[in-house]
Coordinates of C-alpha atoms and ligand atoms in Angstrom, one line a residue:
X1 CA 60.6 -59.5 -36.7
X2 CA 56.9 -60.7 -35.2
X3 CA 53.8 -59.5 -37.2
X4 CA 51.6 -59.2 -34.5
X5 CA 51.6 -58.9 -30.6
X6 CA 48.9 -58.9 -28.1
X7 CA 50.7 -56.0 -26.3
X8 CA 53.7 -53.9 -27.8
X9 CA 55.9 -52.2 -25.2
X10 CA 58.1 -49.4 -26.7
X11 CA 60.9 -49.0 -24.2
X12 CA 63.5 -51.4 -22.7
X13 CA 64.1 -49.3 -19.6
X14 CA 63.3 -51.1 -16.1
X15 CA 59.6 -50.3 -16.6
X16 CA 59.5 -51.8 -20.3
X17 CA 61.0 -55.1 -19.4
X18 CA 59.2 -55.4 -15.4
X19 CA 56.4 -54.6 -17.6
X20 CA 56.5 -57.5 -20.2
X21 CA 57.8 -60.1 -17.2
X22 CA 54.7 -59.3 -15.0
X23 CA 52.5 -59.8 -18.7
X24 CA 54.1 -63.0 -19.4
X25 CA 53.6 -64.0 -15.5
X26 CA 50.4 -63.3 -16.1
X27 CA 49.9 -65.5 -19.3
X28 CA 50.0 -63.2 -22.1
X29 CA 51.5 -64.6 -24.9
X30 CA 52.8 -62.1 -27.2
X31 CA 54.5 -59.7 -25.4
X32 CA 57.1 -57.5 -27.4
X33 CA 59.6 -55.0 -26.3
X34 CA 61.1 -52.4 -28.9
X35 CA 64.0 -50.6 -27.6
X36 CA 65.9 -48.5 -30.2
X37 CA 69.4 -48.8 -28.8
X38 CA 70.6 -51.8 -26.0
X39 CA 68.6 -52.2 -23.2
X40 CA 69.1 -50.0 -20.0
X41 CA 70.3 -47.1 -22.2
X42 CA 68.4 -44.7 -21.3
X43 CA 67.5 -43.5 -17.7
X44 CA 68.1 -47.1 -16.3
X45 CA 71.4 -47.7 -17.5
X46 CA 72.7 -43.6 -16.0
X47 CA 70.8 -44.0 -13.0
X48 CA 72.1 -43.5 -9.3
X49 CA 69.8 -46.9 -8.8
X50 CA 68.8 -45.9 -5.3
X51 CA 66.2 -47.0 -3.5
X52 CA 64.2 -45.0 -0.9
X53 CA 61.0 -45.2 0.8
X54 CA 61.8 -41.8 2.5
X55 CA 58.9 -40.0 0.5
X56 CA 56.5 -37.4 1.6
X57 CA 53.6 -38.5 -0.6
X58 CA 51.5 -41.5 0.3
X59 CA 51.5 -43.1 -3.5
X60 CA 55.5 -42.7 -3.5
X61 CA 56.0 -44.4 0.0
X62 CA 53.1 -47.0 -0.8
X63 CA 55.2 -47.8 -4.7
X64 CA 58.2 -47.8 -3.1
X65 CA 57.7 -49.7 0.3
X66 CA 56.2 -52.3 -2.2
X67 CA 59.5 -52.4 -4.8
X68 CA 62.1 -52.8 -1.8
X69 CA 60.0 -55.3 -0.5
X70 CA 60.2 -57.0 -4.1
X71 CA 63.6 -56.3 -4.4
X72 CA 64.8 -58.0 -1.5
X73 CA 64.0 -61.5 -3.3
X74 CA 64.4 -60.5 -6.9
X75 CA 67.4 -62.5 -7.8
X76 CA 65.6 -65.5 -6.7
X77 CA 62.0 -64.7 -7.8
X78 CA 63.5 -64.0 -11.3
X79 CA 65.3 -66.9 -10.8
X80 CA 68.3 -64.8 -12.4
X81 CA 72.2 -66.0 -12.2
X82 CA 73.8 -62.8 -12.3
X83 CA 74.0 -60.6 -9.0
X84 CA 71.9 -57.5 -8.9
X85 CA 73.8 -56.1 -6.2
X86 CA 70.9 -55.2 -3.8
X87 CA 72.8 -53.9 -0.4
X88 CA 70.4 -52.1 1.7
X89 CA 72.6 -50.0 4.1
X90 CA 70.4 -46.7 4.4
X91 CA 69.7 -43.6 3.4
X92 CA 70.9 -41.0 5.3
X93 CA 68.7 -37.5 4.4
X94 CA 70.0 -34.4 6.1
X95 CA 68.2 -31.2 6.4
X96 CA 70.0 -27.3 5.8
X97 CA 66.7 -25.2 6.4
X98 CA 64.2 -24.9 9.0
X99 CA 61.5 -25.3 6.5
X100 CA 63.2 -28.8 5.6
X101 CA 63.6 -30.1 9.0
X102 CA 59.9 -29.2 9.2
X103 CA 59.0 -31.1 6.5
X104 CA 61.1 -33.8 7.5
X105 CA 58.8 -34.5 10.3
X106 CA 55.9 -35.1 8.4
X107 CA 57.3 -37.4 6.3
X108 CA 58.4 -39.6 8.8
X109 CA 54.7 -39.3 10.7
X110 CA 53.4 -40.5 7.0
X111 CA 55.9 -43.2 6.8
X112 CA 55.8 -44.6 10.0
X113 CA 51.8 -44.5 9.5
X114 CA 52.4 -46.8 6.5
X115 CA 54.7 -49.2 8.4
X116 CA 58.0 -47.7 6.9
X117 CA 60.3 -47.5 9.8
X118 CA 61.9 -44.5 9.5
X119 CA 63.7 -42.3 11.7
X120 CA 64.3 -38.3 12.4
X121 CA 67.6 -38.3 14.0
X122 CA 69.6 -35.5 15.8
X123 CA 73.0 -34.2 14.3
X124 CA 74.7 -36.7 16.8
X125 CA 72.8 -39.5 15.8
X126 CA 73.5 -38.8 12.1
X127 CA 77.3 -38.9 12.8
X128 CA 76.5 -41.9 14.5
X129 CA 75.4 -43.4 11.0
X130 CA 78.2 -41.8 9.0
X131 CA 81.0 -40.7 11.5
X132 CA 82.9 -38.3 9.3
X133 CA 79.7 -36.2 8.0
X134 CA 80.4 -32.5 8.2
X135 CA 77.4 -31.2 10.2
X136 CA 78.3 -28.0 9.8
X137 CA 75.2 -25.7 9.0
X138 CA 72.8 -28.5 9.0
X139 CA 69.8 -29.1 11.7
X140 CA 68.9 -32.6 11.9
X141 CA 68.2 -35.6 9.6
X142 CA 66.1 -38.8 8.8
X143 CA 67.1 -42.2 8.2
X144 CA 65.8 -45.4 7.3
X145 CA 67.9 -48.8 7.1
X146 CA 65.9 -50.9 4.5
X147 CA 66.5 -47.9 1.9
X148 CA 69.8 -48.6 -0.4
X149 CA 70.8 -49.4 -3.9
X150 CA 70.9 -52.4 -6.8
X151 CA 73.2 -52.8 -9.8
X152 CA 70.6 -51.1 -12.8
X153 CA 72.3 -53.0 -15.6
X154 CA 71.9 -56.6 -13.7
X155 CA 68.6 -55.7 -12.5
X156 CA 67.2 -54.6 -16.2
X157 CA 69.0 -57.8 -17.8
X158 CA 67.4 -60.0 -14.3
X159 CA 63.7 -59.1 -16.0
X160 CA 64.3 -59.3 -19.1
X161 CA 66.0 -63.2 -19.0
X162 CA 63.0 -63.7 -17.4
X163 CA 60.3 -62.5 -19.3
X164 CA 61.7 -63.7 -22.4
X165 CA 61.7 -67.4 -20.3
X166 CA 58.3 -66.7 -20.1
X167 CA 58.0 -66.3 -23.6
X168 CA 58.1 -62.5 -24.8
X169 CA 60.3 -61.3 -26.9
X170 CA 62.8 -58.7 -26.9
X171 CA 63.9 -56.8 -29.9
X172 CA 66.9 -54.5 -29.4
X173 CA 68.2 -51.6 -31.9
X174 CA 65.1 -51.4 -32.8
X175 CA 63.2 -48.4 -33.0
X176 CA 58.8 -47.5 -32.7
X177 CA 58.7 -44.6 -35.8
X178 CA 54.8 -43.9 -35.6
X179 CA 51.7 -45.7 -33.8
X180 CA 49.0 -46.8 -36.2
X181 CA 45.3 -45.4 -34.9
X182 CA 42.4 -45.8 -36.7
X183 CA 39.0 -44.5 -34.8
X184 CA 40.4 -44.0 -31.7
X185 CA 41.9 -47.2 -30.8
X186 CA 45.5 -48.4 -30.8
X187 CA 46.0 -50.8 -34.6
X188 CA 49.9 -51.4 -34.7
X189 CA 53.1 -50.1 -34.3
X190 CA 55.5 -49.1 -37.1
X191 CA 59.3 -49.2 -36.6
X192 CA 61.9 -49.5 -38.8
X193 CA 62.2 -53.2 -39.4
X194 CA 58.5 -53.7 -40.1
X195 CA 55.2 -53.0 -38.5
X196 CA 53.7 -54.8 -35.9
X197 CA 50.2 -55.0 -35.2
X198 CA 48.7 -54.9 -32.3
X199 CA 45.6 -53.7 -30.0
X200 CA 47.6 -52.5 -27.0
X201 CA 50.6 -50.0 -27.1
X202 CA 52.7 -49.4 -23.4
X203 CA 54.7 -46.1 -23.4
X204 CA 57.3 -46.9 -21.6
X205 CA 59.9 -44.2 -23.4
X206 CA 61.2 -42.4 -20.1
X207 CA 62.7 -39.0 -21.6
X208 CA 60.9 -39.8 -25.1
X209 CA 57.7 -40.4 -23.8
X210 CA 56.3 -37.4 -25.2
X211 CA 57.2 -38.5 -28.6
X212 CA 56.1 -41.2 -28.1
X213 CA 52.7 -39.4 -26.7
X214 CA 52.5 -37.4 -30.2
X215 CA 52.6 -40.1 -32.2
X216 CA 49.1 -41.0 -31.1
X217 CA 47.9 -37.3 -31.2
X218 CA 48.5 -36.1 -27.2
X219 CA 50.5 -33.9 -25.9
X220 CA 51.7 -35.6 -22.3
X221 CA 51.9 -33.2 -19.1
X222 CA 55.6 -34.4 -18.9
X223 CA 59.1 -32.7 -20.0
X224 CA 62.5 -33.8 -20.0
X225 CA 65.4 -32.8 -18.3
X226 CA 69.5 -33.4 -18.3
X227 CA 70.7 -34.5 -15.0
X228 CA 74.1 -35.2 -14.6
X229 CA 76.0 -37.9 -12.2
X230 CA 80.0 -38.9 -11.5
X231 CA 82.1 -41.9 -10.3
X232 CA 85.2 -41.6 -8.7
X233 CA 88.2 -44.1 -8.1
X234 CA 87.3 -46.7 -6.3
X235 CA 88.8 -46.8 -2.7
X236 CA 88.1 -48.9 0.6
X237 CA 84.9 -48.9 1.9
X238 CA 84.0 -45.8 4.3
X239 CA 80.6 -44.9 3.4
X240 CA 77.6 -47.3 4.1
X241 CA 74.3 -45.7 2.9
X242 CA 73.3 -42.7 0.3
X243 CA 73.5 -39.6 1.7
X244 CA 71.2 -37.1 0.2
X245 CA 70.2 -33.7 0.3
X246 CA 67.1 -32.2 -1.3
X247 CA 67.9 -28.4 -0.1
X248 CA 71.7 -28.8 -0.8
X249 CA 70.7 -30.5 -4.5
X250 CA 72.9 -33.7 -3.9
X251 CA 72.7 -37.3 -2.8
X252 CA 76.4 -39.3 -2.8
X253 CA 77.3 -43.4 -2.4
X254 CA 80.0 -46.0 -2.2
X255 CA 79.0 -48.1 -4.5
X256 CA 80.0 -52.1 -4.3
X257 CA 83.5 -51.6 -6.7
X258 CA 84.4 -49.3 -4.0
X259 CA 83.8 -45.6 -6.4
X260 CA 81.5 -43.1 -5.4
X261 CA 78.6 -42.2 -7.5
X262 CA 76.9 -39.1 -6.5
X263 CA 74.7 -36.4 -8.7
X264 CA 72.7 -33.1 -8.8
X265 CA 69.9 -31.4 -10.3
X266 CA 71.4 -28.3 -11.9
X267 CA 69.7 -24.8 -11.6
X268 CA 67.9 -23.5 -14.9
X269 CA 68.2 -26.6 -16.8
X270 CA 66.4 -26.4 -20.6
X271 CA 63.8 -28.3 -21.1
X272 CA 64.8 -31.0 -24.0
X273 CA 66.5 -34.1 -24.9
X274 CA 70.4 -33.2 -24.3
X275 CA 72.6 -35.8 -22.6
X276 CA 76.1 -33.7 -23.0
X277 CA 78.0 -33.2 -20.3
X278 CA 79.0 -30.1 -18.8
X279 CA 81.6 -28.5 -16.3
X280 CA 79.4 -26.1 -14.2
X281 CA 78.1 -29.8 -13.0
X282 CA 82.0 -30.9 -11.9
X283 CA 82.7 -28.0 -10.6
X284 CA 79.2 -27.5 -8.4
X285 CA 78.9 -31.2 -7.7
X286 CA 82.9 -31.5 -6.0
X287 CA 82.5 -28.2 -4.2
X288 CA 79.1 -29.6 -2.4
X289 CA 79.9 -32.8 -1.3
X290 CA 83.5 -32.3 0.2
X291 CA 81.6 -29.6 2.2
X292 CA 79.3 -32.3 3.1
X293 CA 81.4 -35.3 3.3
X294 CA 85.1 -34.2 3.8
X295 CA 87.4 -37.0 3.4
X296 CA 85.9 -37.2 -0.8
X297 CA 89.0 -34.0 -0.9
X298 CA 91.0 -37.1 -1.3
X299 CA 89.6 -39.3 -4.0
X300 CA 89.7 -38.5 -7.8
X301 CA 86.7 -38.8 -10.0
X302 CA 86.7 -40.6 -13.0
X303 CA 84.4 -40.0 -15.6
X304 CA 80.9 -38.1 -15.9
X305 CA 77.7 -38.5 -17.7
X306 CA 74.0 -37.6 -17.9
X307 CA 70.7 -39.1 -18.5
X308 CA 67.2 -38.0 -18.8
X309 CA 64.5 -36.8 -15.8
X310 CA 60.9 -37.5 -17.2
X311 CA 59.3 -34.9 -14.8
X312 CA 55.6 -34.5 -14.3
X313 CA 54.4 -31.0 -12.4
X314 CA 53.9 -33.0 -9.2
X315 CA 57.0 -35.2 -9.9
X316 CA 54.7 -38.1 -9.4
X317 CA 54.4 -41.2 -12.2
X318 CA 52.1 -41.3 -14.5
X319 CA 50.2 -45.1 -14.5
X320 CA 47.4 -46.6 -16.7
X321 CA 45.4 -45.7 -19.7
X322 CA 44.0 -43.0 -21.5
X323 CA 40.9 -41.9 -22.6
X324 CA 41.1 -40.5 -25.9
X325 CA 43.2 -43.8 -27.3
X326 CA 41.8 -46.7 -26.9
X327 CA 44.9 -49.3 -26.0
X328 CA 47.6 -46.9 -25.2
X329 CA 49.0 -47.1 -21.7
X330 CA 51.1 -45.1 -19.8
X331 CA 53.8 -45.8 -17.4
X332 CA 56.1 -42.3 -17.7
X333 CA 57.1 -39.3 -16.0
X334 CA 59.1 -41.0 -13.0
X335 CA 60.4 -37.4 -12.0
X336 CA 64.1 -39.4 -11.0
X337 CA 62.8 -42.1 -8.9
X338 CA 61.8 -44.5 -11.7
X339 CA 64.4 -47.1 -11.1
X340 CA 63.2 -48.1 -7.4
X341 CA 59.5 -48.0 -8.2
X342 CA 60.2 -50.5 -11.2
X343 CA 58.7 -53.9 -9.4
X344 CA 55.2 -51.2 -8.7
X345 CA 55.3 -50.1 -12.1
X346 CA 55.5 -53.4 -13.5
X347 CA 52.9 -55.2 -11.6
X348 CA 50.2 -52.3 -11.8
X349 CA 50.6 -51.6 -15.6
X350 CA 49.9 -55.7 -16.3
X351 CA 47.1 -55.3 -14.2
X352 CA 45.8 -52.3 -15.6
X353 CA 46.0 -53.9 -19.3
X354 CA 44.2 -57.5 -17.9
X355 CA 41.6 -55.4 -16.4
X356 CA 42.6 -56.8 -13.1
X357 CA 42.5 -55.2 -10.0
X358 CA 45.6 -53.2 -8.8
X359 CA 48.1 -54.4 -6.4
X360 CA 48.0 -50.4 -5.3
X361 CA 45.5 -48.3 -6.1
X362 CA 47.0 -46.1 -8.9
X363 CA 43.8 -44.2 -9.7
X364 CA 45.9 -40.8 -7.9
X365 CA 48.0 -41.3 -10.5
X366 CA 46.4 -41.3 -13.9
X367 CA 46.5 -38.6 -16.8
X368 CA 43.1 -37.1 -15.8
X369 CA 44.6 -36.1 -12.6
X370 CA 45.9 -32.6 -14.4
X371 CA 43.0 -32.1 -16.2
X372 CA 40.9 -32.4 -13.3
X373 CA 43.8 -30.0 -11.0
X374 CA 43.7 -33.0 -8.1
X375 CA 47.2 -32.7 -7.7
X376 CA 49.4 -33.5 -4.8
X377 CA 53.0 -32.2 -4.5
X378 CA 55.9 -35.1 -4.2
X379 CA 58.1 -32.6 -2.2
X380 CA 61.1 -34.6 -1.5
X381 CA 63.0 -34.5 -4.6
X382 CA 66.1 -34.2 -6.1
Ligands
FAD1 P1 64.3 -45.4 -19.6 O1 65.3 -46.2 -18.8 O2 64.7 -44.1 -20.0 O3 63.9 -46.3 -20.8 C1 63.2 -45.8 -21.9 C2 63.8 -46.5 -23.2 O4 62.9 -46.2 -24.3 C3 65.2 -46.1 -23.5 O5 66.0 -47.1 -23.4 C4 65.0 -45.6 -25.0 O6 66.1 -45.9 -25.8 C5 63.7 -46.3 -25.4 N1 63.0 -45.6 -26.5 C6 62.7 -44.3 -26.5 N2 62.0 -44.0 -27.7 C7 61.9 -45.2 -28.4 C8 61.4 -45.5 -29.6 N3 60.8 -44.6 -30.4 N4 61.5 -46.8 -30.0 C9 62.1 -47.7 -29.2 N5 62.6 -47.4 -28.1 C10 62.6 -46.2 -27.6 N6 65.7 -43.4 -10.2 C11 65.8 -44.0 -9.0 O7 64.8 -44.8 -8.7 N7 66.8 -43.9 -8.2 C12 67.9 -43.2 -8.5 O8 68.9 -43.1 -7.7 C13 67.9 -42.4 -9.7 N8 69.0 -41.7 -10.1 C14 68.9 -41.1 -11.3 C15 70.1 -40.4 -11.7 C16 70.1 -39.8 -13.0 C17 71.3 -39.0 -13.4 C18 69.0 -40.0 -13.9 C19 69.1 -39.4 -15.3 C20 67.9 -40.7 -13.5 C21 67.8 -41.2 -12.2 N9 66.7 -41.9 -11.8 C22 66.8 -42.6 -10.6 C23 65.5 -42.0 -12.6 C24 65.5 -43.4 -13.3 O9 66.7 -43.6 -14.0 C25 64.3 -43.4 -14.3 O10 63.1 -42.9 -13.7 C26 64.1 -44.8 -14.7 O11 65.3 -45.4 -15.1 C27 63.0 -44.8 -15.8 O12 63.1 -46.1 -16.5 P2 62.2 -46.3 -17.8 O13 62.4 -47.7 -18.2 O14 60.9 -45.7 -17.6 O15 62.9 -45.3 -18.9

C-alpha cells in the first residue's frame, strides 16, 4: 500500500477511475484510487448504462453532448482491447400528459439550440422508430439517434487499464475509514490497510458520498435512494433504442446478448443505503412495460437487482471544490445519469484540481449553488 499520493480518489465507480485517467493524462504522478469492494460495484456496475442527450437543462445537454461525443472513440482513445459495447441506436422518449408533451418541446428548442439533433415526433412517427409500441393513451414523443448505451463493466475496466498505463494506481477491497484534516485543509486518508497522505481528497463515493462528506465535517445536499432494474431472457433482436418514460416511471432496452434490461423509480422510496430487492418493483415494472411495449408478454425475466441514486434537490451533479476544506473535491450526486456524463466528469474534476480552465463551465454546478438558492430544475428524470 503507497504512503503518499498527490491526489487520493475514494471511489472506483466510472467517475473515480475517468477521474484518475484524465489526472494521469494530465501528468500527475501519484494518483490513487481506493475502492472498498471490486471496481464498478456500486452504481456503475447496476446501471441501465444509457446514454442520452435528451435533457431539459443546459449543463445536462452541454455534459452529456460532450460524453457521447467521447464515447464514440473511447475504445480507441483508451487504447483498450476489450469491447465497451457502445451501439447508439436512439432513445425513444414518449409523453402520457399534456404537461409532458409541453415540456417536451422545450427541450428539444434547448437541444437543437446546442446542436443536439433531436426530434419531437408524432405517434406515427414514433411507431415508425419502434413498430410494435402501444400508443395507446400517449400524445407524442422525442427522439434522438446518437443517444444509446455501452457495456458499464468494460467501460469502467477501459479507464482504469488505462490510467494505471499511465501510471496510477488502483487499490481494490480497500476501504477510506476517515479523512485526516488539520486546519482546514485535506492531510491524508486513512483506510484499513494503512494511511495515505495526501493534500487532495476526490469524493467520488456515489450512494456513500455523504459519508464520505462527514468524514471531513459536512453534511452534503445529497441522499440516497434504492432503484431497482431487471433482465430478461435473451431473445432475437426487436427493439433498437431505449424507450423511456419519465411520466410512466420507466425506460426499457435490448441489450447486445439479446435480454432486455429495463427499470423504475418506485414511489415513496426511504431515504438510505438499501440495495434489497423487492416485489412491488416486479410486479409494477412487468405490468408497465407490456402496456407499453406488448410483445415483452412473451419473454421471461431472469433475475433483479438494485443500486443506489445519489440525488441532489435539482437532480443535477455536484462538480469541484469546497470551501470550508481545503483539497476535498466533489464529483457526486449524479441523480441516475452518472454513467453517461462519466467522460465530463472526468475531464472537469482534473481540471478543477490543476487549476486549469474547464472544458465546460461547471461553475452552475458547485456546492454553493444551494446555499446561495440559484437552482435550476433538471426536469426530465427518471
Ligand atoms: P459508483 O459507481 O456508485 O461508485 C462509487 C464507489 O465508491 C463504489 O464502488 C463504492 O464501493 C465506493 N466507495 C464508497 N465508499 C467507499 C469508501 N469508504 N472507501 C472506498 N470506496 C468506497 N446512469 C446513466 O448515466 N445511465 C443509466 O441508464 C443509468 N441507469 C441507472 C440504473 C440504476 C438501477 C441505478 C442504480 C443507477 C443508474 N444510473 C444511470 C446512475 C449511474 O449508475 C451512477 O450515476 C454512476 O454509476 C455513478 O458512478 P460513480 O462512480 O460516481 O459512483
Amino acid at each position: 500500500m503507497v504512503k503518499t499520493a498527490d491526489v487520493v480518489i475514494i471511489g472506483g465507480g466510472i467517475s473515480g477511475v475517468a477521474i484518475a485517467y484524465n489526472l494521469a493524462k494530465k501528468g500527475i504522478k501519484d494518483v490513487v484510487v481506493i475502492e472498498k469492494n471490486y471496481l464498478a460495484s456500486g452504481a456503475t456496475g447496476r446501471c441501465g448504462a444509457g446514454i442520452r442527450q435528451q435533457w431539459g437543462t443546459e449543463m445536462n445537454c452541454r455534459m452529456s453532448k460532450y460524453s457521447c461525443e467521447a464515447f464514440e472513440t473511447l475504445k480507441e482513445d483508451l487504447d483498450y482491447d476489450g469491447d465497451i459495447e457502445f451501439k447508439q441506436g436512439g432513445y425513444l422518449i414518449i409523453s402520457s400528459t399534456e404537461k409532458e408533451h409541453e415540456q417536451f418541446k422545450k427541450n428539444i428548442a434547448l437541444q437543437n439550440s446546442l446542436g443536439i439533433q433531436s426530434k419531437l415526433l408524432t405517434l406515427d412517427e414514433a411507431k415508425e422508430v419502434v413498430p410494435f409500441l402501444n400508443t395507446d393513451g400517449l400524445i407524442s414523443a422525442t427522439f434522438h439517434q446518437k443517444d444509446g448505451h455501452l457495456n458499464p463493466f468494460h467501460t469502467t475496466q477501459a479507464y482504469a487499464e488505462a490510467a494505471k498505463r499511465l501510471g496510477a494506481q488502483i487499490h481494490t477491497f480497500t476501504e477510506v475509514t476517515d479523512i485526516i484534516v488539520e486546519n482546514g485543509k485535506i492531510k491524508g486518508v486513512k483506510t484499513n490497510r494503512g494511511d495515505i497522505a495526501t493534500n487532495v481528497v476526490v469524493n467520488a463515493a456515489g450512494g456513500y458520498s455523504q459519508l464520505i462528506g462527514n468524514m471531513v465535517g459536512l453534511e452534503l445536499p445529497v441522499f440516497s435512494e434504492r432503484h431497482q432494474i431487471l433482465v430478461t431472457e435473451a431473445v432475437e433482436p426487436i427493439l433498437d433504442p431505449m424507450v423511456m418514460s419519465f411520466s410512466l416511471n420507466l425506460y426499457c432496452q435490448q441489450v447486445p446478448h439479446g435480454g432486455f434490461i429495463m427499470g423504475r423509480g418506485d414511489e415513496g422510496e426511504p431515504r438510505d443505503l438499501r440495495i434489497t430487492s423487492g416485489w412491488h418493483f416486479v410486479e409494477e415494472m412487468t405490468k408497465t412495460i407490456t402496456r407499453v411495449l406488448p410483445p415483452l408478454k412473451n419473454v421471461r425475466f431472469l433475475r433483479q437487482w438494485a443500486g443506489l441514486y445519489n440525488i441532489t434537490p435539482d437532480r443535477q451533479p455536484i462538480y469541484g471544490p469546497v470551501d470550508e476544506v481545503e483539497g476535498f473535491y466533489l464529483a457526486i450526486g449524479f441523480s441516475g445519469h452518472g454513467f453517461m456524463l462519466a467522460p465530463a466528469t472526468g475531464i472537469v474534476i482534473a481540471e478543477s484540481i490543476i487549476g486549469e480552465k474547464t472544458t465546460l463551465p461547471i461553475d452552475m454546478l458547485h456546492i454553493n449553488r444551494f446555499k446561495e438558492g440559484n437552482l435550476i430544475f433538471e426536469p426530465s428524470v427518471v
